[in-house]
Amino acid sequence: MAAQEVSHYKTPLDAAEWLFSGDAFGCKVSHRVAGFGQLQLLALPGQPLAFRLVADWLPLDDKRITARTVAPAWHDSRSGLVTSMSAQAYIATESQHAEQFLEALERGNAWQLIVFQAETPLYQIDSSPLATQAAANALRQCRRNLLPQPYSYVRQREFRFPQGSDELDEQALKDIRAVGAYVLADKGVSQVLVDGHTDSSGDHLINLMLSKQRSDEIAARLIELGVSRDKIQVRSHGARYPKASNATESGRLANRRVSVRLVKEVQ
């Protein structure tokens, strides 16, 4: 039985393009491979760089896909990086070595992907290594200006406190900066709700004052970062709304919190 012939896909050099798009919410370089789909490098807030194959017509779930970088024929290097990609529906992704695919783009090298059914190679997809550096440089610049975290991360955060204290640890300060940066970038955020809480230890009025100190502290830091005072709504609840039992230390720690929630305008 004759071996199945591998189908090759590559955009002719005279039609090849490397397109960049990006802002604070994401950066992408894309290269269309005629007849098959797109090759992409995608950078999103709080996530590692991703190298992707987006197929127009071929489901990739049951396929094995390898990707490699290919130096020009006249280059001294005989072989480049080879890695495997994970697939879901029509998209295959690789993040562990994506930085090396970006570096290959900067050097003017090509990408080559092989799609297998079991151990049988079916399709070979090659990028066209023409005028790649400009798109690669734009992607690097864009990544430096990405938001620290996406909306899914900052939309609701909780900040925990030591007993009787309104001090914030370094991770909390980092998260507050991420929240502030997102609010400044996304004009659709209409409100920032800041709610302070305590555990049930001690006097009721003291707890109410402490919850206000905690919520005011976070609101002040957001204002320092440039968030408009008019967007911030601060509420202080003392021990009235526990999220866990105050009978245990872990429960009391969960209750000593300030929650910050972003509200977006309905489009």
Coordinates of C-alpha atoms in Angstrom, one line a residue:
M1 CA 0.0 0.0 0.0
A2 CA 1.5 3.4 -1.1
A3 CA 2.2 5.9 1.6
Q4 CA -0.1 8.9 1.8
E5 CA 1.3 12.0 0.2
V6 CA 1.8 14.9 2.4
S7 CA -0.1 18.1 1.4
H8 CA 2.1 21.2 1.5
Y9 CA 0.7 24.7 2.3
K10 CA 2.8 27.9 2.0
T11 CA 1.8 31.4 0.9
P12 CA 3.9 32.6 -2.1
L13 CA 6.5 35.2 -1.2
D14 CA 4.8 37.9 -3.4
A15 CA 1.6 37.5 -1.4
A16 CA 3.1 36.9 2.1
E17 CA 2.3 39.3 4.9
W18 CA 3.0 39.5 8.6
L19 CA 0.3 41.6 10.3
F20 CA 0.6 43.1 13.8
S21 CA -2.3 44.3 15.9
G22 CA -2.3 45.3 19.5
D23 CA -3.1 47.5 22.5
A24 CA -3.0 47.2 26.3
F25 CA -5.4 44.3 26.2
G26 CA -3.5 42.1 23.8
C27 CA -0.8 41.8 21.1
K28 CA -0.8 39.6 18.0
V29 CA 1.3 38.8 15.0
S30 CA -0.5 36.8 12.3
H31 CA 0.6 35.2 9.1
R32 CA -1.9 33.7 6.7
V33 CA -1.0 30.5 5.0
A34 CA -2.9 30.2 1.8
G35 CA -5.4 27.4 1.8
F36 CA -5.0 26.3 5.4
G37 CA -5.3 29.1 8.0
Q38 CA -3.2 31.3 10.2
L39 CA 0.0 31.1 12.2
Q40 CA 0.0 33.5 15.2
L41 CA 2.0 34.8 18.1
L42 CA -0.5 36.0 20.8
A43 CA 0.4 37.9 24.0
L44 CA -2.4 38.5 26.6
P45 CA -2.2 40.2 30.0
G46 CA -1.0 37.9 32.7
Q47 CA -0.4 35.0 30.3
P48 CA 2.7 33.6 28.6
L49 CA 3.3 34.2 25.0
A50 CA 1.4 31.7 22.8
F51 CA 2.4 30.3 19.4
R52 CA -0.8 29.2 17.6
L53 CA -2.0 27.4 14.5
V54 CA -5.6 28.4 13.6
A55 CA -7.0 26.1 10.9
D56 CA -9.8 27.3 8.6
W57 CA -11.3 24.0 7.9
L58 CA -9.4 21.1 9.6
P59 CA -10.4 20.0 13.1
L60 CA -7.2 19.5 15.1
D61 CA -8.5 17.7 18.2
D62 CA -7.4 14.2 17.1
K63 CA -4.2 15.2 15.4
R64 CA -0.6 15.3 16.5
I65 CA 1.1 18.5 15.6
T66 CA 4.8 19.3 15.7
A67 CA 6.3 22.7 15.1
R68 CA 9.9 23.8 14.4
T69 CA 11.9 26.8 13.5
V70 CA 13.8 26.6 10.2
A71 CA 16.9 28.6 9.4
P72 CA 17.6 29.6 5.8
A73 CA 19.4 26.9 3.7
W74 CA 22.6 29.0 3.7
H75 CA 22.7 29.3 7.5
D76 CA 25.2 27.2 9.5
S77 CA 22.6 25.8 11.8
R78 CA 21.3 22.4 10.6
S79 CA 18.2 22.1 12.8
G80 CA 16.1 24.4 15.0
L81 CA 13.7 24.0 17.9
V82 CA 11.2 21.1 17.6
T83 CA 8.2 21.0 19.9
S84 CA 4.6 19.6 20.1
M85 CA 1.4 21.5 20.2
S86 CA -1.8 20.9 22.0
A87 CA -5.1 21.2 20.1
Q88 CA -8.7 22.0 20.7
A89 CA -11.2 22.3 17.9
Y90 CA -9.5 24.3 15.1
I91 CA -6.7 25.8 17.2
A92 CA -3.4 24.3 18.3
T93 CA -1.3 26.1 20.9
E94 CA 2.3 26.0 22.3
S95 CA 3.5 28.3 25.1
Q96 CA 6.5 26.7 26.6
H97 CA 8.8 27.6 23.6
A98 CA 6.8 30.5 22.1
E99 CA 9.6 32.9 22.9
Q100 CA 11.9 30.9 20.6
F101 CA 9.4 31.2 17.8
L102 CA 9.4 35.0 18.3
E103 CA 13.2 35.0 18.3
A104 CA 13.2 32.9 15.0
L105 CA 10.9 35.6 13.5
E106 CA 13.3 38.3 14.5
R107 CA 16.2 36.4 12.8
G108 CA 14.2 36.0 9.6
N109 CA 13.8 32.3 10.1
A110 CA 10.7 30.3 9.1
W111 CA 8.2 28.2 11.0
Q112 CA 7.3 24.7 9.9
L113 CA 4.4 22.6 11.2
I114 CA 3.5 19.0 10.5
V115 CA 0.0 17.7 11.2
F116 CA -0.1 13.9 11.8
Q117 CA -3.0 11.4 12.0
A118 CA -1.5 8.9 14.4
E119 CA 2.0 8.5 13.0
T120 CA 1.2 9.4 9.5
P121 CA 2.1 13.0 8.3
L122 CA -0.8 14.5 6.5
Y123 CA -0.1 18.3 6.1
Q124 CA 3.0 20.5 6.2
I125 CA 2.5 24.2 6.9
D126 CA 5.3 26.6 6.2
S127 CA 5.6 30.3 7.0
S128 CA 7.1 32.6 4.4
P129 CA 10.1 34.3 6.0
L130 CA 9.8 37.7 4.3
A131 CA 9.8 41.0 6.2
T132 CA 9.3 39.4 9.5
Q133 CA 11.4 41.6 11.7
A134 CA 9.1 44.7 11.8
A135 CA 6.1 42.6 13.0
A136 CA 8.3 40.9 15.6
N137 CA 9.6 44.2 16.9
A138 CA 6.1 45.6 17.1
L139 CA 5.0 42.6 19.2
R140 CA 7.9 43.1 21.6
Q141 CA 7.1 46.8 22.1
C142 CA 3.4 46.0 22.5
R143 CA 4.1 43.4 25.2
R144 CA 6.0 46.0 27.3
N145 CA 2.7 48.0 27.5
L146 CA 0.3 45.2 28.2
L147 CA -1.9 45.4 31.3
P148 CA -0.5 43.4 34.2
Q149 CA -3.7 41.2 34.4
P150 CA -6.8 40.6 32.3
Y151 CA -10.4 41.6 33.3
S152 CA -11.1 38.0 34.5
Y153 CA -8.4 38.5 37.2
V154 CA -9.1 42.0 38.3
R155 CA -12.9 42.1 38.1
Q156 CA -13.2 40.8 41.7
R157 CA -10.2 40.6 44.1
E158 CA -10.1 40.1 47.8
F159 CA -7.4 41.5 50.1
R160 CA -6.7 39.8 53.5
F161 CA -5.3 41.5 56.6
P162 CA -3.5 40.6 59.8
Q163 CA -5.7 40.8 62.9
G164 CA -6.3 44.4 64.0
S165 CA -4.2 45.8 61.0
D166 CA -4.8 47.6 57.8
E167 CA -1.4 46.7 56.4
L168 CA -1.1 45.2 52.9
D169 CA 1.5 42.6 51.8
E170 CA 3.5 42.9 48.5
Q171 CA 1.2 40.6 46.6
A172 CA -1.8 42.7 47.6
L173 CA 0.0 45.9 46.5
K174 CA 0.8 44.3 43.2
D175 CA -2.8 43.3 42.7
I176 CA -4.0 46.8 43.5
R177 CA -1.7 48.2 40.8
A178 CA -3.2 45.7 38.4
V179 CA -6.7 46.8 39.3
G180 CA -5.8 50.4 38.9
A181 CA -4.1 49.9 35.5
Y182 CA -7.1 48.1 34.2
V183 CA -9.6 50.7 35.3
L184 CA -7.5 53.4 33.7
A185 CA -7.3 51.4 30.4
D186 CA -10.9 50.3 30.1
K187 CA -13.3 53.2 29.9
G188 CA -16.2 50.8 30.2
V189 CA -15.6 50.4 33.9
S190 CA -18.1 52.7 35.5
Q191 CA -17.7 51.8 39.2
V192 CA -15.2 50.3 41.6
L193 CA -16.9 48.9 44.6
V194 CA -14.7 48.6 47.7
D195 CA -16.2 46.8 50.7
G196 CA -14.3 46.4 54.0
H197 CA -14.9 43.6 56.5
T198 CA -13.5 42.3 59.8
D199 CA -13.8 39.1 61.8
S200 CA -15.9 39.1 64.9
S201 CA -13.1 39.6 67.4
G202 CA -13.4 42.6 69.7
D203 CA -15.8 45.5 69.9
H204 CA -18.5 46.1 67.2
L205 CA -17.7 49.8 66.8
I206 CA -14.0 49.2 66.7
N207 CA -14.5 46.6 64.0
L208 CA -16.6 49.0 62.0
M209 CA -13.9 51.6 62.2
L210 CA -11.2 49.0 61.3
S211 CA -13.2 47.9 58.2
K212 CA -13.4 51.5 57.1
Q213 CA -9.7 52.0 57.6
R214 CA -9.0 49.0 55.4
S215 CA -11.4 50.0 52.6
D216 CA -10.2 53.6 52.8
E217 CA -6.6 52.4 52.5
I218 CA -7.3 50.5 49.3
A219 CA -9.4 53.3 47.8
A220 CA -6.6 55.8 48.5
R221 CA -4.1 53.6 46.7
L222 CA -6.4 53.4 43.7
I223 CA -6.8 57.1 43.7
E224 CA -3.0 57.6 43.9
L225 CA -2.7 55.4 40.8
G226 CA -5.0 57.7 38.9
V227 CA -8.5 56.2 39.3
S228 CA -11.2 58.8 39.6
R229 CA -12.7 59.3 43.0
D230 CA -16.1 59.6 41.4
K231 CA -15.8 55.9 40.3
I232 CA -15.0 54.5 43.7
Q233 CA -17.7 53.6 46.1
V234 CA -16.4 52.7 49.6
R235 CA -18.5 50.7 52.1
S236 CA -17.6 49.4 55.5
H237 CA -19.4 46.5 57.1
G238 CA -17.4 45.5 60.2
A239 CA -18.2 41.9 61.1
R240 CA -21.8 41.9 59.7
Y241 CA -21.1 39.8 56.6
P242 CA -18.8 36.9 57.4
K243 CA -17.9 34.6 54.6
A244 CA -16.6 31.9 56.9
S245 CA -17.0 30.8 60.5
N246 CA -15.3 33.0 63.1
A247 CA -14.8 30.0 65.3
T248 CA -11.5 29.1 63.5
E249 CA -8.4 31.1 62.7
S250 CA -8.7 30.2 59.0
G251 CA -12.3 31.5 59.1
R252 CA -11.3 34.7 60.8
L253 CA -8.6 35.3 58.3
A254 CA -11.1 34.9 55.4
N255 CA -13.3 37.4 57.1
R256 CA -10.6 40.1 57.6
R257 CA -10.9 41.3 54.0
V258 CA -11.6 44.1 51.6
S259 CA -13.3 43.0 48.4
V260 CA -12.8 45.1 45.2
R261 CA -15.3 44.6 42.4
L262 CA -15.4 46.3 39.0
V263 CA -18.7 47.2 37.4
K264 CA -18.8 47.7 33.7
E265 CA -21.4 49.6 31.7
V266 CA -23.8 47.4 29.8
Q267 CA -23.0 47.8 26.1

